[in-house]
Amino acid sequence: MTTVHPPALVRRGSWIYCPLLGAAALFLLRLVATWVSNLQWAPLQGVFELAASGADPWGMLGAVLVGAVIGLGFAGLLAQERLTVGVDDQRAVLTTGRESNEFPRAEIGSVFVERGHLVLLDPTGGELARRKSGLDRFALRDAFKAHGHPWRDGDPYAGRYRLWTADVPELSLRANKLLSDRDHALRRRDNKRAEILRDELAEQGIVLRDGHKKQYWRATDRF
């Protein structure tokens, strides 16, 4: 199996620069905390009083250690969001954190990278997977092509997308309602809800592309 990992600098670097940034942030907060806590009009007095508590050097050392620990937490979150792709002649395996999804070669109709996402479509044009990817596009291309997967340089259905407006007659009432709900979610920047609705629309045979807070849709060949 050919495996495409994030660059080593990204994988290992975040465990260094995140704690350093966290430590630096709490160091600076500690420096200004005493002064700010004496300003009666300043907001978040409780936060600055807490940051200023404890005599130096132990107070400063504690602040730096807390910042480093917070940075490690962020590094862990970033690690859980990184995509790793494994490809062989029979399947493609997409792994994000501890979650892996396997897609048999026979179910994959096309593979491409679009707007920083790795996209797998089935033979009817339906979306099997769309994963945010920081992986090298050429490494992905070489891995998929080496094992006979249908790599494409772009979305083969790009010309089929149409701007969604309220109550598109070609769509069912259910699909229009889901698109309306998703439009509200996008305007509220509720990305989690928007992704859930994207999946529900995929079950209706509708594939989406977002652009400038607008939704563009197309029907799969089985719609």
C-alpha positions as a LaTeX table, in Angstrom:
\begin{tabular}{lrrr}
\hline
Residue & $x$ (\AA) & $y$ (\AA) & $z$ (\AA) \\
\hline
Met1 & 0.00 & 0.00 & 0.00 \\
Thr2 & 1.18 & 3.52 & $-0.87$ \\
Thr3 & 0.63 & 5.98 & 1.99 \\
Val4 & 0.57 & 9.76 & 1.65 \\
His5 & 1.29 & 11.55 & 4.92 \\
Pro6 & 1.25 & 15.26 & 5.78 \\
Pro7 & 4.74 & 16.79 & 5.51 \\
Ala8 & 7.03 & 15.88 & 8.42 \\
Leu9 & 7.44 & 19.57 & 9.25 \\
Val10 & 3.67 & 19.83 & 9.75 \\
Arg11 & 3.33 & 16.54 & 11.67 \\
Arg12 & 6.20 & 17.19 & 14.07 \\
Gly13 & 6.39 & 20.97 & 13.99 \\
Ser14 & 2.99 & 21.53 & 15.56 \\
Trp15 & 4.15 & 19.69 & 18.71 \\
Ile16 & 6.91 & 22.29 & 19.00 \\
Tyr17 & 5.46 & 25.60 & 17.82 \\
Cys18 & 2.04 & 25.22 & 19.48 \\
Pro19 & 3.52 & 24.84 & 23.01 \\
Leu20 & 5.98 & 27.65 & 22.27 \\
Leu21 & 3.19 & 29.96 & 21.12 \\
Gly22 & 1.09 & 29.04 & 24.15 \\
Ala23 & 3.99 & 29.70 & 26.52 \\
Ala24 & 4.77 & 33.01 & 24.82 \\
Ala25 & 1.13 & 34.12 & 25.00 \\
Leu26 & 0.87 & 33.43 & 28.75 \\
Phe27 & 4.28 & 35.05 & 29.30 \\
Leu28 & 3.03 & 38.25 & 27.67 \\
Leu29 & $-0.27$ & 38.04 & 29.53 \\
Arg30 & 1.61 & 37.78 & 32.81 \\
Leu31 & 3.71 & 40.84 & 31.93 \\
Val32 & 0.68 & 43.08 & 31.41 \\
Ala33 & $-1.68$ & 41.44 & 33.90 \\
Thr34 & $-0.66$ & 43.46 & 36.98 \\
Trp35 & $-0.97$ & 46.78 & 35.16 \\
Val36 & $-4.34$ & 45.92 & 33.57 \\
Ser37 & $-5.80$ & 44.54 & 36.81 \\
Asn38 & $-5.26$ & 47.96 & 38.42 \\
Leu39 & $-7.36$ & 49.69 & 35.75 \\
Gln40 & $-10.89$ & 49.82 & 37.17 \\
Trp41 & $-12.47$ & 50.35 & 33.76 \\
Ala42 & $-10.72$ & 47.42 & 32.05 \\
Pro43 & $-12.90$ & 44.38 & 31.17 \\
Leu44 & $-12.16$ & 40.81 & 32.28 \\
Gln45 & $-10.66$ & 41.94 & 35.57 \\
Gly46 & $-10.95$ & 38.45 & 37.02 \\
Val47 & $-8.83$ & 36.96 & 34.25 \\
Phe48 & $-6.06$ & 39.52 & 34.66 \\
Glu49 & $-6.12$ & 39.26 & 38.46 \\
Leu50 & $-5.71$ & 35.50 & 38.17 \\
Ala51 & $-2.87$ & 35.89 & 35.68 \\
Ala52 & $-1.14$ & 38.38 & 38.00 \\
Ser53 & $-1.46$ & 36.18 & 41.10 \\
Gly54 & 1.59 & 34.51 & 42.62 \\
Ala55 & 4.98 & 36.02 & 43.31 \\
Asp56 & 7.71 & 35.84 & 40.70 \\
Pro57 & 9.66 & 33.89 & 39.61 \\
Trp58 & 7.21 & 31.07 & 40.40 \\
Gly59 & 4.18 & 32.98 & 39.16 \\
Met60 & 5.83 & 33.60 & 35.80 \\
Leu61 & 7.06 & 30.01 & 35.57 \\
Gly62 & 3.56 & 28.73 & 36.30 \\
Ala63 & 2.07 & 30.96 & 33.60 \\
Val64 & 4.58 & 29.73 & 31.03 \\
Leu65 & 3.93 & 26.09 & 31.92 \\
Val66 & 0.16 & 26.56 & 31.68 \\
Gly67 & 0.59 & 28.20 & 28.27 \\
Ala68 & 2.74 & 25.31 & 27.07 \\
Val69 & 0.14 & 22.77 & 28.22 \\
Ile70 & $-2.63$ & 24.70 & 26.42 \\
Gly71 & $-0.44$ & 24.72 & 23.30 \\
Leu72 & 0.01 & 20.95 & 23.54 \\
Gly73 & $-3.76$ & 20.63 & 23.65 \\
Phe74 & $-4.08$ & 22.61 & 20.43 \\
Ala75 & $-1.37$ & 20.45 & 18.84 \\
Gly76 & $-3.40$ & 17.37 & 19.73 \\
Leu77 & $-6.52$ & 18.84 & 18.14 \\
Leu78 & $-4.59$ & 19.63 & 14.96 \\
Ala79 & $-3.25$ & 16.06 & 14.87 \\
Gln80 & $-6.83$ & 14.74 & 15.01 \\
Glu81 & $-7.76$ & 16.80 & 11.94 \\
Arg82 & $-4.87$ & 15.74 & 9.68 \\
Leu83 & $-5.65$ & 13.49 & 6.74 \\
Thr84 & $-3.55$ & 10.45 & 5.79 \\
Val85 & $-4.35$ & 8.52 & 2.61 \\
Gly86 & $-3.47$ & 4.89 & 1.88 \\
Val87 & $-3.98$ & 3.43 & $-1.60$ \\
Asp88 & $-3.53$ & $-0.04$ & $-3.07$ \\
Asp89 & $-4.99$ & $-1.88$ & $-6.06$ \\
Gln90 & $-8.17$ & $-2.86$ & $-4.19$ \\
Arg91 & $-9.06$ & 0.17 & $-2.07$ \\
Ala92 & $-8.38$ & 3.68 & $-0.79$ \\
Val93 & $-8.26$ & 4.31 & 2.96 \\
Leu94 & $-8.80$ & 7.84 & 4.30 \\
Thr95 & $-7.73$ & 8.33 & 7.91 \\
Thr96 & $-8.37$ & 11.43 & 10.00 \\
Gly97 & $-7.12$ & 11.12 & 13.57 \\
Arg98 & $-8.32$ & 7.70 & 14.76 \\
Glu99 & $-11.15$ & 7.42 & 12.24 \\
Ser100 & $-10.57$ & 5.47 & 9.02 \\
Asn101 & $-12.91$ & 5.02 & 6.07 \\
Glu102 & $-12.25$ & 2.42 & 3.38 \\
Phe103 & $-13.51$ & 2.73 & $-0.20$ \\
Pro104 & $-13.27$ & $-0.30$ & $-2.52$ \\
Arg105 & $-11.73$ & 0.41 & $-5.91$ \\
Ala106 & $-14.87$ & $-0.82$ & $-7.70$ \\
Glu107 & $-16.95$ & 1.91 & $-5.98$ \\
Ile108 & $-14.65$ & 4.78 & $-7.00$ \\
Gly109 & $-15.55$ & 6.56 & $-10.23$ \\
Ser110 & $-13.13$ & 9.50 & $-9.98$ \\
Val111 & $-10.68$ & 11.11 & $-7.58$ \\
Phe112 & $-9.48$ & 14.72 & $-7.58$ \\
Val113 & $-8.45$ & 17.64 & $-5.40$ \\
Glu114 & $-10.72$ & 20.70 & $-5.27$ \\
Arg115 & $-10.23$ & 23.81 & $-3.15$ \\
Gly116 & $-7.99$ & 22.05 & $-0.67$ \\
His117 & $-10.24$ & 18.98 & $-0.35$ \\
Leu118 & $-9.66$ & 15.43 & $-1.55$ \\
Val119 & $-12.86$ & 14.25 & $-3.26$ \\
Leu120 & $-13.92$ & 10.72 & $-4.17$ \\
Leu121 & $-16.96$ & 10.21 & $-6.43$ \\
Asp122 & $-18.78$ & 7.01 & $-7.29$ \\
Pro123 & $-19.41$ & 5.97 & $-10.92$ \\
Thr124 & $-22.75$ & 7.86 & $-10.98$ \\
Gly125 & $-21.11$ & 11.11 & $-9.83$ \\
Gly126 & $-22.29$ & 10.81 & $-6.24$ \\
Glu127 & $-19.92$ & 12.01 & $-3.54$ \\
Leu128 & $-18.29$ & 9.19 & $-1.57$ \\
Ala129 & $-15.99$ & 11.42 & 0.45 \\
Arg130 & $-14.81$ & 15.01 & 0.73 \\
Arg131 & $-11.94$ & 15.51 & 3.16 \\
Lys132 & $-9.99$ & 18.65 & 3.98 \\
Ser133 & $-6.46$ & 17.91 & 2.84 \\
Gly134 & $-3.09$ & 19.49 & 3.44 \\
Leu135 & $-1.48$ & 16.70 & 1.43 \\
Asp136 & 0.71 & 17.23 & $-1.60$ \\
Arg137 & $-1.49$ & 17.14 & $-4.71$ \\
Phe138 & 1.18 & 15.49 & $-6.85$ \\
Ala139 & 1.90 & 12.83 & $-4.24$ \\
Leu140 & $-1.81$ & 12.01 & $-4.16$ \\
Arg141 & $-1.98$ & 11.90 & $-7.94$ \\
Asp142 & 1.00 & 9.55 & $-8.18$ \\
Ala143 & $-0.37$ & 7.24 & $-5.45$ \\
Phe144 & $-3.81$ & 6.87 & $-7.01$ \\
Lys145 & $-2.56$ & 6.52 & $-10.57$ \\
Ala146 & 0.09 & 3.96 & $-9.57$ \\
His147 & $-2.65$ & 1.65 & $-8.32$ \\
Gly148 & $-5.03$ & 2.18 & $-11.23$ \\
His149 & $-7.52$ & 4.50 & $-9.55$ \\
Pro150 & $-9.32$ & 7.02 & $-11.81$ \\
Trp151 & $-7.44$ & 10.21 & $-10.92$ \\
Arg152 & $-8.76$ & 13.42 & $-12.51$ \\
Asp153 & $-7.08$ & 16.83 & $-12.70$ \\
Gly154 & $-10.38$ & 18.48 & $-11.73$ \\
Asp155 & $-14.05$ & 17.79 & $-11.12$ \\
Pro156 & $-15.33$ & 15.93 & $-14.21$ \\
Tyr157 & $-18.82$ & 17.28 & $-13.46$ \\
Ala158 & $-17.75$ & 20.92 & $-13.01$ \\
Gly159 & $-19.95$ & 22.15 & $-15.87$ \\
Arg160 & $-23.14$ & 20.72 & $-14.38$ \\
Tyr161 & $-23.41$ & 22.87 & $-11.25$ \\
Arg162 & $-26.18$ & 25.45 & $-11.05$ \\
Leu163 & $-26.79$ & 28.21 & $-8.53$ \\
Trp164 & $-29.46$ & 27.27 & $-6.03$ \\
Thr165 & $-32.27$ & 29.75 & $-5.46$ \\
Ala166 & $-35.40$ & 29.20 & $-3.42$ \\
Asp167 & $-37.78$ & 26.51 & $-4.72$ \\
Val168 & $-35.90$ & 25.21 & $-7.75$ \\
Pro169 & $-38.60$ & 23.39 & $-9.80$ \\
Glu170 & $-36.26$ & 20.56 & $-10.85$ \\
Leu171 & $-35.74$ & 19.59 & $-7.20$ \\
Ser172 & $-38.12$ & 17.87 & $-4.83$ \\
Leu173 & $-39.76$ & 19.72 & $-1.95$ \\
Arg174 & $-37.51$ & 17.75 & 0.42 \\
Ala175 & $-34.32$ & 18.74 & $-1.42$ \\
Asn176 & $-35.34$ & 22.41 & $-1.58$ \\
Lys177 & $-36.10$ & 22.37 & 2.15 \\
Leu178 & $-32.70$ & 20.84 & 2.97 \\
Leu179 & $-30.96$ & 23.42 & 0.77 \\
Ser180 & $-32.89$ & 26.22 & 2.46 \\
Asp181 & $-31.90$ & 24.92 & 5.91 \\
Arg182 & $-28.29$ & 24.64 & 4.79 \\
Asp183 & $-28.36$ & 28.17 & 3.41 \\
His184 & $-29.36$ & 29.43 & 6.88 \\
Ala185 & $-26.62$ & 27.30 & 8.48 \\
Leu186 & $-24.00$ & 28.77 & 6.15 \\
Arg187 & $-25.14$ & 32.30 & 6.94 \\
Arg188 & $-24.82$ & 31.52 & 10.66 \\
Arg189 & $-21.41$ & 29.92 & 10.00 \\
Asp190 & $-22.70$ & 26.70 & 11.53 \\
Asn191 & $-20.30$ & 24.47 & 9.60 \\
Lys192 & $-21.17$ & 21.30 & 11.51 \\
Arg193 & $-24.86$ & 21.64 & 10.65 \\
Ala194 & $-23.99$ & 22.50 & 7.05 \\
Glu195 & $-21.98$ & 19.27 & 6.71 \\
Ile196 & $-24.82$ & 17.19 & 8.15 \\
Leu197 & $-27.22$ & 18.71 & 5.62 \\
Arg198 & $-24.69$ & 18.12 & 2.81 \\
Asp199 & $-24.74$ & 14.41 & 3.70 \\
Glu200 & $-28.54$ & 14.34 & 3.75 \\
Leu201 & $-28.64$ & 15.96 & 0.31 \\
Ala202 & $-26.12$ & 13.41 & $-0.96$ \\
Glu203 & $-28.63$ & 10.71 & 0.00 \\
Gln204 & $-31.13$ & 12.56 & $-2.22$ \\
Gly205 & $-28.66$ & 12.39 & $-5.13$ \\
Ile206 & $-27.62$ & 16.05 & $-4.84$ \\
Val207 & $-23.95$ & 17.10 & $-4.85$ \\
Leu208 & $-22.99$ & 20.59 & $-3.68$ \\
Arg209 & $-20.28$ & 23.14 & $-4.23$ \\
Asp210 & $-20.07$ & 26.27 & $-2.05$ \\
Gly211 & $-18.85$ & 29.68 & $-3.17$ \\
His212 & $-19.16$ & 33.10 & $-1.54$ \\
Lys213 & $-21.92$ & 31.87 & 0.82 \\
Lys214 & $-23.91$ & 30.57 & $-2.15$ \\
Gln215 & $-24.76$ & 26.98 & $-2.96$ \\
Tyr216 & $-24.30$ & 25.38 & $-6.36$ \\
Trp217 & $-25.90$ & 22.00 & $-7.00$ \\
Arg218 & $-25.99$ & 19.18 & $-9.47$ \\
Ala219 & $-27.85$ & 15.89 & $-9.64$ \\
Thr220 & $-26.04$ & 12.58 & $-9.90$ \\
Asp221 & $-26.71$ & 10.25 & $-12.82$ \\
Arg222 & $-29.00$ & 8.16 & $-10.61$ \\
Phe223 & $-31.18$ & 11.16 & $-9.57$ \\
\hline
\end{tabular}
